[in-house]
C-alpha cells in the first residue's frame, strides 16, 4: 500500500484530503481491475507513462453507467458519485509542480496559476489536473464573444461565457441610460465589457470571489475599458445607485460542491433573492434592473414561475418588459442527455425590472 500526501491549497481546492490509502498502478493494470479497486474506495497512484494514465481514465469513464433516472436529484447525485470515483486515479507531483512520469506535459504554469509553490512530493487526481490544464489553455487562448467582437479570457475557477444567449440579450436590449451601470456578480467581466462597448460611460462591476475580481479587471483592461470600469470585491451591490443594474445570477437552486459550482448553483436562491430584495435601494428614479435568468430550474422542478414573480413583487418591483431567447448550446439538441426534455424547453430571459 502507498500513503498519499497532498499539499495545502490556500487559493483553490484542487487536491484531495490530507491522506488516503492507495495502491500503485501502471500499464499492467486493466481498466476492469482498476474499476473494481476504485469502487472499493481504494485510490490508484499511477507509476506508468502519463499517456497511459489518460487512456485509463477514459476507459474508466466509458465503463460507468449512465444516470438511472432523468430525475434531477438522482442525476446530480449520480454525477457527484461518478466524479468522486474517477478522482481516485492519482498522478504524482514533485516539488515545483512537476509530474515525474514518462511523456508527461509541463503542468507548472497551470498549477502555479492557482496554487502556492509546492515544496514536497505530492499527488493529485488526474481528473483535477486535466481540469487545471484545460483552464490554463482557455485562459491563454480566450473564448470568442461575438457581441464584443473580441475574446474573454477566463481564469481557473471562474465561469466561462461559453453560452452566448445571455450575453446577446444584454447587447441588444435598449439602454435606459448611458452614464452609469452596475454589473452585479461580474465573473469574467463579460457583461461589464458589453455595457462599456455599448457606450456606458462608467461601469462598476462586483463579485464576491477574489479570482473573479482579478479575472474581470484583467479582461476589461485588455479590452481597453480599464479607464471606464471599476471592479469591486463585495457581496452583490456596490455603494450608491445607478440607472441600470445588471445581474446574471446562478440559474439553479442547489448546493455548490466546488468553487466553479457557485456560478451555476445558488443555495436557497440566496443570490437571486438578495439581488431582488436590495435592487430598489440601488436604482435611481426610473432606473432599470436587468435580471438575466434561465427558466431551466422551472423545467427541472426546482423553482416555479410563481416563486419568481412572487419574489419580484415582494421586493417592491414590477416587470417593465421581458426579452426571451432559446438555447443555442449543443446539449439542448442532445437527445441522449438525461435532461434533454428540460434543456430543449429552456428559455433564457432578460427581465426589465423597475421600482413599483
Coordinates of C-alpha atoms in Angstrom, one line a residue, residues 62-303:
X62 CA -16.8 4.7 -20.6
X63 CA -17.4 1.8 -18.1
X64 CA -19.5 3.8 -15.7
X65 CA -23.3 3.5 -16.2
X66 CA -25.5 6.5 -17.2
X67 CA -27.8 8.1 -14.6
X68 CA -30.6 5.6 -13.7
X69 CA -33.3 8.3 -13.9
X70 CA -33.9 11.7 -15.5
X71 CA -35.0 13.0 -12.1
X72 CA -32.7 15.9 -11.4
X73 CA -31.8 15.0 -7.8
X74 CA -30.9 11.5 -8.9
X75 CA -29.0 12.9 -11.9
X76 CA -26.9 15.2 -9.8
X77 CA -26.2 12.6 -7.1
X78 CA -25.0 10.2 -9.8
X79 CA -22.7 12.8 -11.4
X80 CA -21.2 13.5 -7.9
X81 CA -20.6 9.9 -7.3
X82 CA -19.1 9.4 -10.7
X83 CA -16.7 12.4 -10.1
X84 CA -15.6 11.0 -6.7
X85 CA -14.8 7.6 -8.2
X86 CA -12.9 9.0 -11.2
X87 CA -10.9 11.2 -8.8
X88 CA -9.4 8.2 -7.2
X89 CA -6.8 7.9 -10.1
X90 CA -3.8 10.0 -8.9
X91 CA -0.6 11.0 -10.5
X92 CA 2.5 12.1 -8.5
X93 CA 3.8 15.6 -8.3
X94 CA 7.4 16.5 -7.5
X95 CA 8.3 19.9 -5.9
X96 CA 7.8 22.7 -8.3
X97 CA 4.6 21.1 -9.7
X98 CA 6.5 18.6 -12.0
X99 CA 4.8 15.3 -13.0
X100 CA 7.6 12.7 -12.8
X101 CA 6.0 10.3 -15.4
X102 CA 7.2 9.4 -18.8
X103 CA 5.9 11.7 -21.6
X104 CA 4.1 14.0 -19.0
X105 CA 3.3 17.5 -20.0
X106 CA 4.7 20.6 -18.3
X107 CA 2.0 21.5 -15.8
X108 CA 3.9 24.1 -13.9
X109 CA 2.0 27.1 -15.4
X110 CA -1.4 25.6 -14.9
X111 CA -0.7 24.6 -11.2
X112 CA 1.1 27.7 -10.1
X113 CA -1.7 29.9 -11.5
X114 CA -3.9 28.6 -8.7
X115 CA -1.6 27.2 -6.0
X116 CA 1.3 28.4 -3.9
X117 CA 4.7 26.8 -4.5
X118 CA 4.9 23.1 -3.9
X119 CA 7.9 22.2 -1.8
X120 CA 7.3 18.5 -1.0
X121 CA 6.3 15.5 -3.2
X122 CA 2.6 15.2 -3.5
X123 CA -0.2 13.6 -5.6
X124 CA -3.2 15.0 -7.4
X125 CA -6.2 13.3 -9.0
X126 CA -5.5 13.1 -12.7
X127 CA -9.0 14.4 -13.4
X128 CA -8.4 17.6 -11.5
X129 CA -5.0 18.1 -13.1
X130 CA -6.6 17.8 -16.6
X131 CA -9.2 20.4 -15.5
X132 CA -6.4 22.8 -14.5
X133 CA -4.6 22.2 -17.8
X134 CA -7.8 22.9 -19.7
X135 CA -8.5 26.1 -17.7
X136 CA -4.9 27.3 -18.4
X137 CA -5.4 26.8 -22.1
X138 CA -8.7 28.7 -22.0
X139 CA -7.0 31.5 -20.2
X140 CA -4.3 31.6 -22.8
X141 CA -6.5 31.5 -25.9
X142 CA -9.7 33.0 -24.6
X143 CA -13.3 32.5 -25.7
X144 CA -14.7 34.4 -28.7
X145 CA -17.7 36.6 -27.8
X146 CA -19.4 37.8 -30.9
X147 CA -21.3 40.5 -29.1
X148 CA -17.9 42.1 -28.3
X149 CA -16.0 41.2 -31.4
X150 CA -13.3 40.1 -29.1
X151 CA -12.2 37.3 -26.7
X152 CA -12.7 36.9 -23.0
X153 CA -10.1 35.0 -21.0
X154 CA -11.5 33.1 -18.0
X155 CA -9.3 32.3 -15.1
X156 CA -9.3 28.9 -13.3
X157 CA -12.4 28.6 -11.2
X158 CA -14.3 31.5 -12.9
X159 CA -17.3 30.5 -15.0
X160 CA -16.5 30.9 -18.7
X161 CA -19.1 32.6 -21.1
X162 CA -19.4 29.6 -23.4
X163 CA -23.1 30.2 -23.7
X164 CA -23.8 33.4 -25.7
X165 CA -27.6 33.8 -25.3
X166 CA -27.4 35.8 -22.1
X167 CA -24.6 38.0 -23.5
X168 CA -26.5 38.7 -26.6
X169 CA -29.6 39.8 -24.6
X170 CA -27.6 42.4 -22.7
X171 CA -26.0 43.5 -26.0
X172 CA -29.4 44.1 -27.7
X173 CA -31.8 45.4 -25.1
X174 CA -32.3 49.2 -25.3
X175 CA -30.3 51.0 -22.6
X176 CA -32.3 53.2 -20.1
X177 CA -29.3 55.4 -19.6
X178 CA -25.6 55.6 -20.5
X179 CA -24.0 57.5 -17.7
X180 CA -23.6 54.6 -15.1
X181 CA -24.3 50.9 -14.7
X182 CA -23.6 48.3 -12.1
X183 CA -22.8 44.7 -13.2
X184 CA -23.6 42.5 -10.1
X185 CA -21.7 39.2 -10.0
X186 CA -19.5 40.0 -12.9
X187 CA -17.5 36.8 -13.2
X188 CA -15.2 37.2 -16.2
X189 CA -16.4 40.8 -16.7
X190 CA -18.1 39.9 -20.0
X191 CA -21.3 41.8 -19.3
X192 CA -19.5 44.8 -18.0
X193 CA -17.4 44.8 -21.2
X194 CA -20.6 44.6 -23.3
X195 CA -22.1 47.6 -21.4
X196 CA -18.9 49.6 -21.8
X197 CA -18.7 48.8 -25.5
X198 CA -22.3 50.0 -25.9
X199 CA -21.2 53.4 -24.6
X200 CA -22.0 53.4 -20.9
X201 CA -19.6 56.0 -19.5
X202 CA -18.8 54.2 -16.2
X203 CA -19.4 50.6 -15.2
X204 CA -18.9 49.3 -11.7
X205 CA -18.6 45.5 -11.7
X206 CA -18.8 43.5 -8.5
X207 CA -18.0 39.9 -7.4
X208 CA -17.5 38.2 -4.0
X209 CA -14.8 35.9 -5.3
X210 CA -11.2 37.2 -5.5
X211 CA -10.4 35.1 -8.5
X212 CA -13.3 36.7 -10.4
X213 CA -12.4 40.2 -9.4
X214 CA -8.8 39.6 -10.8
X215 CA -10.2 38.0 -13.9
X216 CA -12.7 40.7 -14.7
X217 CA -10.2 43.5 -14.1
X218 CA -7.7 41.8 -16.4
X219 CA -10.3 41.3 -19.2
X220 CA -11.6 44.8 -19.0
X221 CA -8.1 46.3 -19.1
X222 CA -7.2 44.0 -22.1
X223 CA -10.2 45.2 -24.0
X224 CA -9.4 48.8 -23.4
X225 CA -12.1 49.6 -20.9
X226 CA -10.0 49.9 -17.8
X227 CA -10.4 53.7 -17.5
X228 CA -14.2 53.5 -17.6
X229 CA -14.7 50.5 -15.4
X230 CA -14.1 49.6 -11.8
X231 CA -14.1 46.1 -10.3
X232 CA -15.1 45.8 -6.6
X233 CA -15.0 42.8 -4.4
X234 CA -18.2 42.8 -2.5
X235 CA -21.4 40.8 -1.9
X236 CA -23.8 41.8 -4.6
X237 CA -24.1 45.7 -4.8
X238 CA -21.5 48.4 -4.7
X239 CA -22.5 51.6 -2.7
X240 CA -24.8 54.0 -4.4
X241 CA -27.5 54.0 -7.0
X242 CA -27.4 53.6 -10.8
X243 CA -29.9 54.0 -13.6
X244 CA -29.0 50.5 -14.8
X245 CA -28.2 47.4 -12.7
X246 CA -27.5 44.1 -14.4
X247 CA -27.3 40.7 -12.8
X248 CA -26.8 37.2 -14.2
X249 CA -27.1 35.1 -11.1
X250 CA -26.6 31.4 -10.8
X251 CA -29.5 29.8 -12.5
X252 CA -30.2 26.7 -10.4
X253 CA -31.1 26.4 -6.7
X254 CA -28.8 23.8 -5.1
X255 CA -25.7 23.2 -3.1
X256 CA -22.4 24.2 -4.7
X257 CA -19.8 21.5 -4.3
X258 CA -16.9 23.2 -6.0
X259 CA -15.7 26.8 -6.5
X260 CA -16.9 26.8 -10.1
X261 CA -20.3 25.5 -8.9
X262 CA -21.0 28.8 -7.3
X263 CA -21.6 30.3 -10.8
X264 CA -24.2 27.7 -11.5
X265 CA -25.8 26.8 -8.2
X266 CA -27.5 29.2 -5.8
X267 CA -28.2 27.5 -2.4
X268 CA -31.7 28.6 -1.2
X269 CA -31.8 31.1 -4.2
X270 CA -29.8 33.4 -1.9
X271 CA -28.1 35.4 -4.7
X272 CA -31.3 35.7 -6.7
X273 CA -33.5 36.8 -3.8
X274 CA -30.8 39.0 -2.4
X275 CA -30.5 40.8 -5.7
X276 CA -34.2 41.3 -6.0
X277 CA -34.7 42.4 -2.3
X278 CA -31.9 45.0 -2.5
X279 CA -32.4 46.2 -6.0
X280 CA -34.9 49.0 -5.3
X281 CA -32.3 50.6 -2.9
X282 CA -29.7 50.8 -5.7
X283 CA -31.8 52.1 -8.6
X284 CA -32.2 55.8 -9.4
X285 CA -35.7 57.0 -10.1
X286 CA -37.0 55.4 -13.3
X287 CA -33.9 53.2 -13.3
X288 CA -34.0 49.6 -14.5
X289 CA -32.7 46.4 -13.1
X290 CA -31.9 43.7 -15.7
X291 CA -32.2 40.2 -14.3
X292 CA -30.8 37.7 -16.8
X293 CA -32.1 34.3 -15.9
X294 CA -32.8 30.9 -17.5
X295 CA -36.0 29.0 -16.7
X296 CA -34.2 25.7 -16.6
X297 CA -34.9 25.5 -12.9
X298 CA -38.6 25.6 -13.6
X299 CA -38.4 22.8 -16.1
X300 CA -36.5 20.7 -13.5
X301 CA -39.0 21.4 -10.8
X302 CA -36.5 23.3 -8.6
X303 CA -38.4 26.7 -8.8

